[in-house]
PDB file of C-alpha atoms and ligand atoms in Angstrom:
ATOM      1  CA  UNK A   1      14.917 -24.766  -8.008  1.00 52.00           C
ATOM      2  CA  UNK A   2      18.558 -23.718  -7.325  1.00 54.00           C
ATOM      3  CA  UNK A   3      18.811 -20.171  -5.665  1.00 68.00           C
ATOM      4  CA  UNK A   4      20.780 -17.330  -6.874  1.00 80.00           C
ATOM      5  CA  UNK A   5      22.212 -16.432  -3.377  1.00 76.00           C
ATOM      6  CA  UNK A   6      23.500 -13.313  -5.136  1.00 86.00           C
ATOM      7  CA  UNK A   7      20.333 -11.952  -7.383  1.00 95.00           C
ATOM      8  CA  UNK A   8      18.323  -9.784  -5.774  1.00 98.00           C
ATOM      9  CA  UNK A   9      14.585  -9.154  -6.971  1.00 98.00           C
ATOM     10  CA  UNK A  10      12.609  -6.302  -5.393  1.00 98.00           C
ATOM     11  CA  UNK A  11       8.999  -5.772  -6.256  1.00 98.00           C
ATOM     12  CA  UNK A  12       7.454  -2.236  -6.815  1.00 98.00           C
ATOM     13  CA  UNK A  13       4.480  -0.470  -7.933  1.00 98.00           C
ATOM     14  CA  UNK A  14       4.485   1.967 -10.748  1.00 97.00           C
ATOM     15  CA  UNK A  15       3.706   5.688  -9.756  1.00 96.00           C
ATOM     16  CA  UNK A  16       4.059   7.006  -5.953  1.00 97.00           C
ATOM     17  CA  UNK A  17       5.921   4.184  -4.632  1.00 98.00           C
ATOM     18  CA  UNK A  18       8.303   4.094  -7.326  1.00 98.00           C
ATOM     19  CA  UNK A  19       8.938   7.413  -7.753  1.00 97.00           C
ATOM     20  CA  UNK A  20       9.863   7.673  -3.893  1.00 97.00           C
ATOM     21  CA  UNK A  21      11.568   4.126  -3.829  1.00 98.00           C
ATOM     22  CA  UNK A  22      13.898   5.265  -6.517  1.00 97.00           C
ATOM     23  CA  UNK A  23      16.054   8.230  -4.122  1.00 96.00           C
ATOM     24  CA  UNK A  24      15.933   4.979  -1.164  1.00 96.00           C
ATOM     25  CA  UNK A  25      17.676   3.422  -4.119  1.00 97.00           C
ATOM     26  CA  UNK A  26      20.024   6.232  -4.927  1.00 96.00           C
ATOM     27  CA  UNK A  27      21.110   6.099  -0.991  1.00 94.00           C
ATOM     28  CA  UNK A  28      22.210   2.643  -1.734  1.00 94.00           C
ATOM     29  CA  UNK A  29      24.342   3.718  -4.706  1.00 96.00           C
ATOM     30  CA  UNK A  30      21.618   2.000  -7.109  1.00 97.00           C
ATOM     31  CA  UNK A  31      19.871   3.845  -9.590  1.00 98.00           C
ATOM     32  CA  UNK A  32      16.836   2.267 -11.811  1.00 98.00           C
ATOM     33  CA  UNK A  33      18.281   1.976 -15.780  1.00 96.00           C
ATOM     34  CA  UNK A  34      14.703   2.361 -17.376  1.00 93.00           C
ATOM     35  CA  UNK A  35      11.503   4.245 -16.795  1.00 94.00           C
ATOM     36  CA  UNK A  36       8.310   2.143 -16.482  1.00 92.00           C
ATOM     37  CA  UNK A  37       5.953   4.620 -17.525  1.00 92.00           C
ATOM     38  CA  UNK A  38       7.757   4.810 -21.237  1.00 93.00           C
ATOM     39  CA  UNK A  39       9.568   1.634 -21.468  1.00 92.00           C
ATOM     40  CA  UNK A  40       6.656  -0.442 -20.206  1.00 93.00           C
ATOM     41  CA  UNK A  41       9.122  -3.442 -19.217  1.00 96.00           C
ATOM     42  CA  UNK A  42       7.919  -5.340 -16.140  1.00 97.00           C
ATOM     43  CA  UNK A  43      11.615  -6.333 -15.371  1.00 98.00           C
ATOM     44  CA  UNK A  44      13.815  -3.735 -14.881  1.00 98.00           C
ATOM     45  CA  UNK A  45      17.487  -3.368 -14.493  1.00 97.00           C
ATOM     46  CA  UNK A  46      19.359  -1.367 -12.161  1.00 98.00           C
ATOM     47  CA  UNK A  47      23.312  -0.246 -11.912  1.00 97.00           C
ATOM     48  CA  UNK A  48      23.662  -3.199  -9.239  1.00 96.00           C
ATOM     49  CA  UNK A  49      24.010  -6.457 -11.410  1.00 95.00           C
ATOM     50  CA  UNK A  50      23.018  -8.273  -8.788  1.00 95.00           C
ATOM     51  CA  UNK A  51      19.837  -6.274  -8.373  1.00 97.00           C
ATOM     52  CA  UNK A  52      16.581  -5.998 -10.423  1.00 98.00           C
ATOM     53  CA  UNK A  53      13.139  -4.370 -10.256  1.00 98.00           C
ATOM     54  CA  UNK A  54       9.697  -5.664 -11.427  1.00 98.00           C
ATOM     55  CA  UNK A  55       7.088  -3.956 -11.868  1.00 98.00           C
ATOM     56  CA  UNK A  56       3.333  -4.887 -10.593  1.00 98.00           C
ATOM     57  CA  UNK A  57       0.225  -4.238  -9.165  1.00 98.00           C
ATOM     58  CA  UNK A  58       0.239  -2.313  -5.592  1.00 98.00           C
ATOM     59  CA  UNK A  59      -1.759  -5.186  -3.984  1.00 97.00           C
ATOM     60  CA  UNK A  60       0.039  -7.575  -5.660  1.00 98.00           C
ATOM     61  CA  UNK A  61       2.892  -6.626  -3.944  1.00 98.00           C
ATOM     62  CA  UNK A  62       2.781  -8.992  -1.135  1.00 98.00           C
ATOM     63  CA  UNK A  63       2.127 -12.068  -2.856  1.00 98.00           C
ATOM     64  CA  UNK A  64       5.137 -11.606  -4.842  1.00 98.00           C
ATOM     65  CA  UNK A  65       6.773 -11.268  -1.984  1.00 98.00           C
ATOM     66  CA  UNK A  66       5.375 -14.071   0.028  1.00 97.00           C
ATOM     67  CA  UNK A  67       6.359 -17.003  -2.634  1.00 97.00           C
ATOM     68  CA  UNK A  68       9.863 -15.405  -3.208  1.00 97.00           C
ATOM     69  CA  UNK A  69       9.183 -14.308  -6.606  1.00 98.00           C
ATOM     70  CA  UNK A  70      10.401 -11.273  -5.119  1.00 98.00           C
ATOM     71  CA  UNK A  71      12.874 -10.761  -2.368  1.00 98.00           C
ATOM     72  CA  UNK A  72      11.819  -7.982  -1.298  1.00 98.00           C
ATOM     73  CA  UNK A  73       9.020  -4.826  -1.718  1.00 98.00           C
ATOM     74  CA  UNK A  74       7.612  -2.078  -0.931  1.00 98.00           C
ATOM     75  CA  UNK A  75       3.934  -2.006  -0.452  1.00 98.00           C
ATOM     76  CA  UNK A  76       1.411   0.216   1.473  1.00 98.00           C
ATOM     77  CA  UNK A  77       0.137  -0.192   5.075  1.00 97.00           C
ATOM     78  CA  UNK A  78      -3.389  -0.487   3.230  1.00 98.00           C
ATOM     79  CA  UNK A  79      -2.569  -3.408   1.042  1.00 98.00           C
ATOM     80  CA  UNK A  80      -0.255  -4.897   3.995  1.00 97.00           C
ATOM     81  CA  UNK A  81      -3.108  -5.121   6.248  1.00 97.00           C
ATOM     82  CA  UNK A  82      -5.621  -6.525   3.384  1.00 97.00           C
ATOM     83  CA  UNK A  83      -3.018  -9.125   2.257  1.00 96.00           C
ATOM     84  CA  UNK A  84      -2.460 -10.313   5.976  1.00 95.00           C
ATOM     85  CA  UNK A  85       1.128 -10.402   5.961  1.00 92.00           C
ATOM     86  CA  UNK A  86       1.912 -14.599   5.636  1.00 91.00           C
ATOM     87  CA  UNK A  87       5.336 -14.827   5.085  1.00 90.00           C
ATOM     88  CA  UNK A  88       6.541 -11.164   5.529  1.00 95.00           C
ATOM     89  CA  UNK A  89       9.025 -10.072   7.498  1.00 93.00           C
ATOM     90  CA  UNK A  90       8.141  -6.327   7.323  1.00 90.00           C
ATOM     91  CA  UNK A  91      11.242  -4.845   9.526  1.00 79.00           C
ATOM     92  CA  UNK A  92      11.117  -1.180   7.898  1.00 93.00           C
ATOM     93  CA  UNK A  93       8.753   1.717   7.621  1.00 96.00           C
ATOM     94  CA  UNK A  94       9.862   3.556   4.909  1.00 97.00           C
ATOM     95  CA  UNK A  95       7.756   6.590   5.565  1.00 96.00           C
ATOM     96  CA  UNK A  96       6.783   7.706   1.796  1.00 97.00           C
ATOM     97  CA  UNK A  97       3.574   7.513  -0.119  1.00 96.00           C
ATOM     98  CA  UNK A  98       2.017   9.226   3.107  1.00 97.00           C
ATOM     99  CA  UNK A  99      -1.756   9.392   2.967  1.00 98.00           C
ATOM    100  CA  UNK A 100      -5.073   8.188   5.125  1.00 98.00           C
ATOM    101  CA  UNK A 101      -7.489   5.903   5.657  1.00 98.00           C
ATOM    102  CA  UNK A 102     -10.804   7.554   6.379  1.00 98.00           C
ATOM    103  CA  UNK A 103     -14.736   7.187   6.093  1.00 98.00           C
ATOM    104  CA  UNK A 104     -16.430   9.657   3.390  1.00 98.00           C
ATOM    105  CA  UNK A 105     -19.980  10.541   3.116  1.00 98.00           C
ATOM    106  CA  UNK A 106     -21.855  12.435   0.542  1.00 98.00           C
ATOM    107  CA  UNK A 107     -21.938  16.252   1.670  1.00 97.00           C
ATOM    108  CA  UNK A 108     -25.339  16.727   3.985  1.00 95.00           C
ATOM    109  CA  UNK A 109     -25.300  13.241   5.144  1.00 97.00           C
ATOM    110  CA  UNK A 110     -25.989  13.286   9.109  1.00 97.00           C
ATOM    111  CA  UNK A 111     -23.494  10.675   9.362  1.00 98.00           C
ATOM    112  CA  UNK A 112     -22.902  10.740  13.233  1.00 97.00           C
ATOM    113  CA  UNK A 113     -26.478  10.867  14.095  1.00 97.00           C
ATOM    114  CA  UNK A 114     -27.105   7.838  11.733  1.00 97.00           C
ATOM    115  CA  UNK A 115     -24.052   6.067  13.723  1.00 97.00           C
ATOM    116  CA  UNK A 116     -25.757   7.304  17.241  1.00 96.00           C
ATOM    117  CA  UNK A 117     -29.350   6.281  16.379  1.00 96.00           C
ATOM    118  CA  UNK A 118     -27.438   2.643  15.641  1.00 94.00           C
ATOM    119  CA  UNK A 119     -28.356   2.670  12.288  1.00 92.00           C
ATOM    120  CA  UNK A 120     -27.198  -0.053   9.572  1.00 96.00           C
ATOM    121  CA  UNK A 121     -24.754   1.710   7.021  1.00 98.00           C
ATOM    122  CA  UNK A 122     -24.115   0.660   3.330  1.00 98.00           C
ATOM    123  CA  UNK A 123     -20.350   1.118   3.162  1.00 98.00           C
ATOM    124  CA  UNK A 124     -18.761   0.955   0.136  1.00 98.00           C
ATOM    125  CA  UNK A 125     -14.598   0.031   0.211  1.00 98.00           C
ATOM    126  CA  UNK A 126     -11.790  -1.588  -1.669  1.00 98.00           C
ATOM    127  CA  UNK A 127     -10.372  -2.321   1.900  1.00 98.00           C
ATOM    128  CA  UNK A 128     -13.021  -4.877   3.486  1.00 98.00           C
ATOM    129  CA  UNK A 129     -10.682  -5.977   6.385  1.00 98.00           C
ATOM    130  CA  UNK A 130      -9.668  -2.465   7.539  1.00 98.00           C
ATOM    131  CA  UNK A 131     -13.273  -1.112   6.928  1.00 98.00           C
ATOM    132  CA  UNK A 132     -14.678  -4.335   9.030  1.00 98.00           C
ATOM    133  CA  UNK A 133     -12.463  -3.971  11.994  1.00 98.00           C
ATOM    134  CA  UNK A 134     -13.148   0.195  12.214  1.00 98.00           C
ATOM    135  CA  UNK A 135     -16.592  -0.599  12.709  1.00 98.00           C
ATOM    136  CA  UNK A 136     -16.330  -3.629  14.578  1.00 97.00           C
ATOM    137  CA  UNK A 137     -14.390  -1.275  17.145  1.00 97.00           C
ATOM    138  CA  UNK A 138     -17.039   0.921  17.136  1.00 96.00           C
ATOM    139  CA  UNK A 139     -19.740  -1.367  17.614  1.00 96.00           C
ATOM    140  CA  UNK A 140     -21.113   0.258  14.279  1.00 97.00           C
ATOM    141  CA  UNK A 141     -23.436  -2.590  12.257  1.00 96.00           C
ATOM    142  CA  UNK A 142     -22.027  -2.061   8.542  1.00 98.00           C
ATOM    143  CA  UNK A 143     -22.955  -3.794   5.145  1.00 98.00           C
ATOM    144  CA  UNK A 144     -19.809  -3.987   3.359  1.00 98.00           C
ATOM    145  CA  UNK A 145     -19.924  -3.343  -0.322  1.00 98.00           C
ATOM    146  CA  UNK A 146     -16.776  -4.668  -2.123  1.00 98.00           C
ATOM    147  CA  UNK A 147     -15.468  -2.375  -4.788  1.00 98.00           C
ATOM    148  CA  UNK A 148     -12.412  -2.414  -6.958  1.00 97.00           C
ATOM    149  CA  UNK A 149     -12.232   1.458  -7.481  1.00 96.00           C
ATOM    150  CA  UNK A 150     -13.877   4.725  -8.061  1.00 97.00           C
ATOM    151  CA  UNK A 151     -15.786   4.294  -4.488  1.00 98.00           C
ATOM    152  CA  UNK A 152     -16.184   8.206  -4.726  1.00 98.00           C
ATOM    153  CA  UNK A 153     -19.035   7.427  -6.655  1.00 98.00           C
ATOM    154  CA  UNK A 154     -21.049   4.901  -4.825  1.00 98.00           C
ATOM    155  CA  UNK A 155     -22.568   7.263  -2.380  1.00 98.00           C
ATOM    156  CA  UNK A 156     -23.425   9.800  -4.979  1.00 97.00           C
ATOM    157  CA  UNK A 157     -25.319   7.069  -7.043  1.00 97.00           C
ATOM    158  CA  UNK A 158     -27.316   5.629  -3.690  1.00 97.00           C
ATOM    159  CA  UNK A 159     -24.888   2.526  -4.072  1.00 98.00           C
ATOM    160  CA  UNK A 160     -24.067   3.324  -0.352  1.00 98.00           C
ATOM    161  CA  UNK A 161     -23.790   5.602   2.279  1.00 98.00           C
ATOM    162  CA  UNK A 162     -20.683   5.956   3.022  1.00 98.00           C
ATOM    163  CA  UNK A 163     -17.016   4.865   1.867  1.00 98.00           C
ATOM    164  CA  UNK A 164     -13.437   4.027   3.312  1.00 98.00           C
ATOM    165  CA  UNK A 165     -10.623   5.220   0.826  1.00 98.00           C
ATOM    166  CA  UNK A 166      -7.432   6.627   0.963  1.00 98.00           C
ATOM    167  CA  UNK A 167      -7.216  10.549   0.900  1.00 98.00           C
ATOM    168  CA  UNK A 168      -3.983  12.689   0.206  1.00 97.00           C
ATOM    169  CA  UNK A 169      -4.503  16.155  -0.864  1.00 97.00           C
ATOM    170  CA  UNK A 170      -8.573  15.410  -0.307  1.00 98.00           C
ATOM    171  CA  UNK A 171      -9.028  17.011  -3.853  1.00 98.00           C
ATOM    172  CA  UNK A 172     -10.756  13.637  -4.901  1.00 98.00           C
ATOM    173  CA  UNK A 173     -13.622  14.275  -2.114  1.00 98.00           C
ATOM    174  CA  UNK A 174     -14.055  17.813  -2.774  1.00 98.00           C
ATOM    175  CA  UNK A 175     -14.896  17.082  -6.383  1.00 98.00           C
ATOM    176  CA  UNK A 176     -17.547  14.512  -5.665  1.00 98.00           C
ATOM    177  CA  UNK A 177     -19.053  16.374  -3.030  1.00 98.00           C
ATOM    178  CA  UNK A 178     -18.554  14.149  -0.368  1.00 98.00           C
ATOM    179  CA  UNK A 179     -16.866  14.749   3.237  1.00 98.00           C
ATOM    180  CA  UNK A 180     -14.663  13.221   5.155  1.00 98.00           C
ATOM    181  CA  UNK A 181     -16.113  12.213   8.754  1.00 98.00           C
ATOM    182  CA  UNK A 182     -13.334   9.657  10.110  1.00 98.00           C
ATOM    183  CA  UNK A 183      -9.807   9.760  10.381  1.00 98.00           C
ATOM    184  CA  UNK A 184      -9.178   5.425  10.211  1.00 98.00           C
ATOM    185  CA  UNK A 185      -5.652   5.669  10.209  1.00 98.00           C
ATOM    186  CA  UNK A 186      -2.087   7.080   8.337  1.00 98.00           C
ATOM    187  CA  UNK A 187      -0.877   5.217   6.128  1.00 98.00           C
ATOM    188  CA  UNK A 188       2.743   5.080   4.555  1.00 97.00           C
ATOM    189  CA  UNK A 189       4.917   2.220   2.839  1.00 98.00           C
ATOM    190  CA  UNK A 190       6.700  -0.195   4.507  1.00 97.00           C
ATOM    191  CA  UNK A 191       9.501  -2.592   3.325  1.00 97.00           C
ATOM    192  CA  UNK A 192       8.516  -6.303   3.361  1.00 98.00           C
ATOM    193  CA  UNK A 193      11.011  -9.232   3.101  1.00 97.00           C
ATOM    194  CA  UNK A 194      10.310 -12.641   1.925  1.00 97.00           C
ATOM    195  CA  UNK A 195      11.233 -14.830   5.333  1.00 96.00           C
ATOM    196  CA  UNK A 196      13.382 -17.514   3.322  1.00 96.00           C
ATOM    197  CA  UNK A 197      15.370 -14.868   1.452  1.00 96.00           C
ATOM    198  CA  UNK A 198      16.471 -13.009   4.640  1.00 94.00           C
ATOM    199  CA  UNK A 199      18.042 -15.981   5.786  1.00 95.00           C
ATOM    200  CA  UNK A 200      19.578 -17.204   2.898  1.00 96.00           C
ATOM    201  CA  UNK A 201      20.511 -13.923   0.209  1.00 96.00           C
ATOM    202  CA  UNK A 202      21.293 -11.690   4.315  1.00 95.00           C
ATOM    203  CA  UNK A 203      24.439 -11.161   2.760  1.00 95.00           C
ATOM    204  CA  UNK A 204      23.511  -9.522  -0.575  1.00 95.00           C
ATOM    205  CA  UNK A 205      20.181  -7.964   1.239  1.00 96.00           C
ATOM    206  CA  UNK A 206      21.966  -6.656   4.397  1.00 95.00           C
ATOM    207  CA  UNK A 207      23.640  -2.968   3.020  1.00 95.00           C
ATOM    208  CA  UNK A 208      20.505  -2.406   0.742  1.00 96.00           C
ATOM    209  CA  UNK A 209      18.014  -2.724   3.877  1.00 96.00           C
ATOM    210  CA  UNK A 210      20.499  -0.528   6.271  1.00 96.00           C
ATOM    211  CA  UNK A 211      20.723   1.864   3.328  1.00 95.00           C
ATOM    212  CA  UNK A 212      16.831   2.277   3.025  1.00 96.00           C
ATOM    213  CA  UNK A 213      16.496   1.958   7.069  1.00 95.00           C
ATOM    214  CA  UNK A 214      19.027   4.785   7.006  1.00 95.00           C
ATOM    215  CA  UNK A 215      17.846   7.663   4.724  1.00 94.00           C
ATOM    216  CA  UNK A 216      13.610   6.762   5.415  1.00 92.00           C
ATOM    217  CA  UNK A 217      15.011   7.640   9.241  1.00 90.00           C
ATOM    218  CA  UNK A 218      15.875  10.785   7.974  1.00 86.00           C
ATOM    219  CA  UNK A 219      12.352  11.632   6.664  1.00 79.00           C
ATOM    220  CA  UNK A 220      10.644  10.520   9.535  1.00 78.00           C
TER     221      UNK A 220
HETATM  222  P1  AMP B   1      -6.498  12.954  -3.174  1.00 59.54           P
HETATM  223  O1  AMP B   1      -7.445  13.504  -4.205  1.00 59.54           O
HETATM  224  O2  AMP B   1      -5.131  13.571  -3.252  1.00 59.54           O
HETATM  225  O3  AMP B   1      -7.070  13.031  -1.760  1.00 59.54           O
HETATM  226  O4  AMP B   1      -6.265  11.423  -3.510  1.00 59.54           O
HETATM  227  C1  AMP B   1      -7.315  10.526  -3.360  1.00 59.54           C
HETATM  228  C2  AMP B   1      -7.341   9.497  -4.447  1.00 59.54           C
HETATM  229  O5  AMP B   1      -6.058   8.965  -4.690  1.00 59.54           O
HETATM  230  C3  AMP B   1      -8.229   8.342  -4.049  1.00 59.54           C
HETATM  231  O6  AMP B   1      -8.856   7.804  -5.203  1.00 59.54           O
HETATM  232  C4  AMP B   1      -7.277   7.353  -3.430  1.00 59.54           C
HETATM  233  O7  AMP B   1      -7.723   6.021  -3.570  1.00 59.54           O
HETATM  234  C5  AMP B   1      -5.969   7.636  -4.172  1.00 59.54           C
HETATM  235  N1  AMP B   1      -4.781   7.626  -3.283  1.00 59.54           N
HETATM  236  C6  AMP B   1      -4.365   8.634  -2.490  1.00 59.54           C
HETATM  237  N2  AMP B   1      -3.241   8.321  -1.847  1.00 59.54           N
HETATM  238  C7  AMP B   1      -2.905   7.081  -2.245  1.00 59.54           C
HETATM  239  C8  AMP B   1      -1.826   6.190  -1.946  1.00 59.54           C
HETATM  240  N3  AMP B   1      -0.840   6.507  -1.093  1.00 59.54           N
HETATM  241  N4  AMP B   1      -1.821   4.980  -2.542  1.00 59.54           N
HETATM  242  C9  AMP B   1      -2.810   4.639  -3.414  1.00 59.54           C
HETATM  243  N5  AMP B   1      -3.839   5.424  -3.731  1.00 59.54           N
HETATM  244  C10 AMP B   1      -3.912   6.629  -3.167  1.00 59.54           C
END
């Protein structure tokens, strides 16, 4: 396939990371022509001809990215670390769609003296490598449960004991009842680059990545 040195692809998400992509974009003189949420067009134009948006899953972010479908991204540290990163260059943090990763348990749940009398916890999680490695670290024996979303409810419905999600405001928790007992890590977005296309398209990706490296500084 002949590459478009000049066209630029960059993969989003719809929601959080596009709404706080879209001022990154705005610092770069590019604005986004159409509105995902109403147009429901997975391609997207922008003011830069050279420049377009699509539009897909969060954790399919990296993928895109990896083959060169996209150029470029912006995906979570969550789904970054669950992907694995093959094939990313990943050069910027971009410090929006704050949030954390943290281990929940249903309210009354003696979780640290079930963790100190070594106990073997049911955890339920979307993120199985993050979730492994926390508990690896702490020498905590885990059964990993692999869900696809809604892990608030697992522990209320004796699915598990425990879960690993992401928590913002923490309003989710409170409305299921269950705590949070450990702070994993923060997360943010980060800006990944397909390894190929820095080489090759540096020239047209360049100003766009020292724009975005230049106002996420600012809100660091
Ligand atoms: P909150 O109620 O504000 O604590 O948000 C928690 C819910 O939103 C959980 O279901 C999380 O999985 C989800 N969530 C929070 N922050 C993010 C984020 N940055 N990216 C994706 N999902 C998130």
């Amino acid at each position: 396939m002949m590459q478009d040195l000049q066209q630029l692809t960059l993969a989003l998400s719809k929601g959080r990371i596009f709404d706080e992509t879209l001022p990154l974009l705005e610092a770069a003189g590019i604005t986004v022509t159409e509105n995902p949420e109403t147009s429901r067009k997975l391609i997207l134009a922008t003011t830069n001809p050279h420049l377009r948006v699509i539009i897909v899953r969060a954790s399919d972010v990296p993928t895109y990215v990896q083959y060169g479908a996209a150029d470029f991204g912006v995906a979570g540290k969550d789904v970054l670390i669950e992907h694995g990163g093959e094939g990313l260059y990943q050069p910027i943090d971009l410090h929006i769609a704050h949030c954390r990763m943290s281990v929940a348990v249903r309210a009354g749940f003696d979780y640290v003296t079930a963790v100190r009398q070594g106990a073997r916890l049911r955890v339920a999680t979307k993120y199985v490598q993050i979730a492994r490695e926390h508990f690896a670290a702490k020498g905590v024996h885990v059964d990993l449960i692999k869900l696809y979303g809604s892990m608030e409810l697992a522990p209320l419905i004796g699915l598990s004991d425990a879960i690993v999600d992401l928590v913002s405001t923490g309003n989710t928790l409170r409305a299921n009842n269950l705590v949070e007992v450990e702070h994993i890590m923060d997360i943010s977005s980060r800006l990944v680059v397909n390894q190929a296309a820095l080489k090759l398209k540096r020239e047209a990706l360049q100003p766009i990545l020292q724009a975005f490296e230049q106002a996420s500084a600012r809100m660091a």
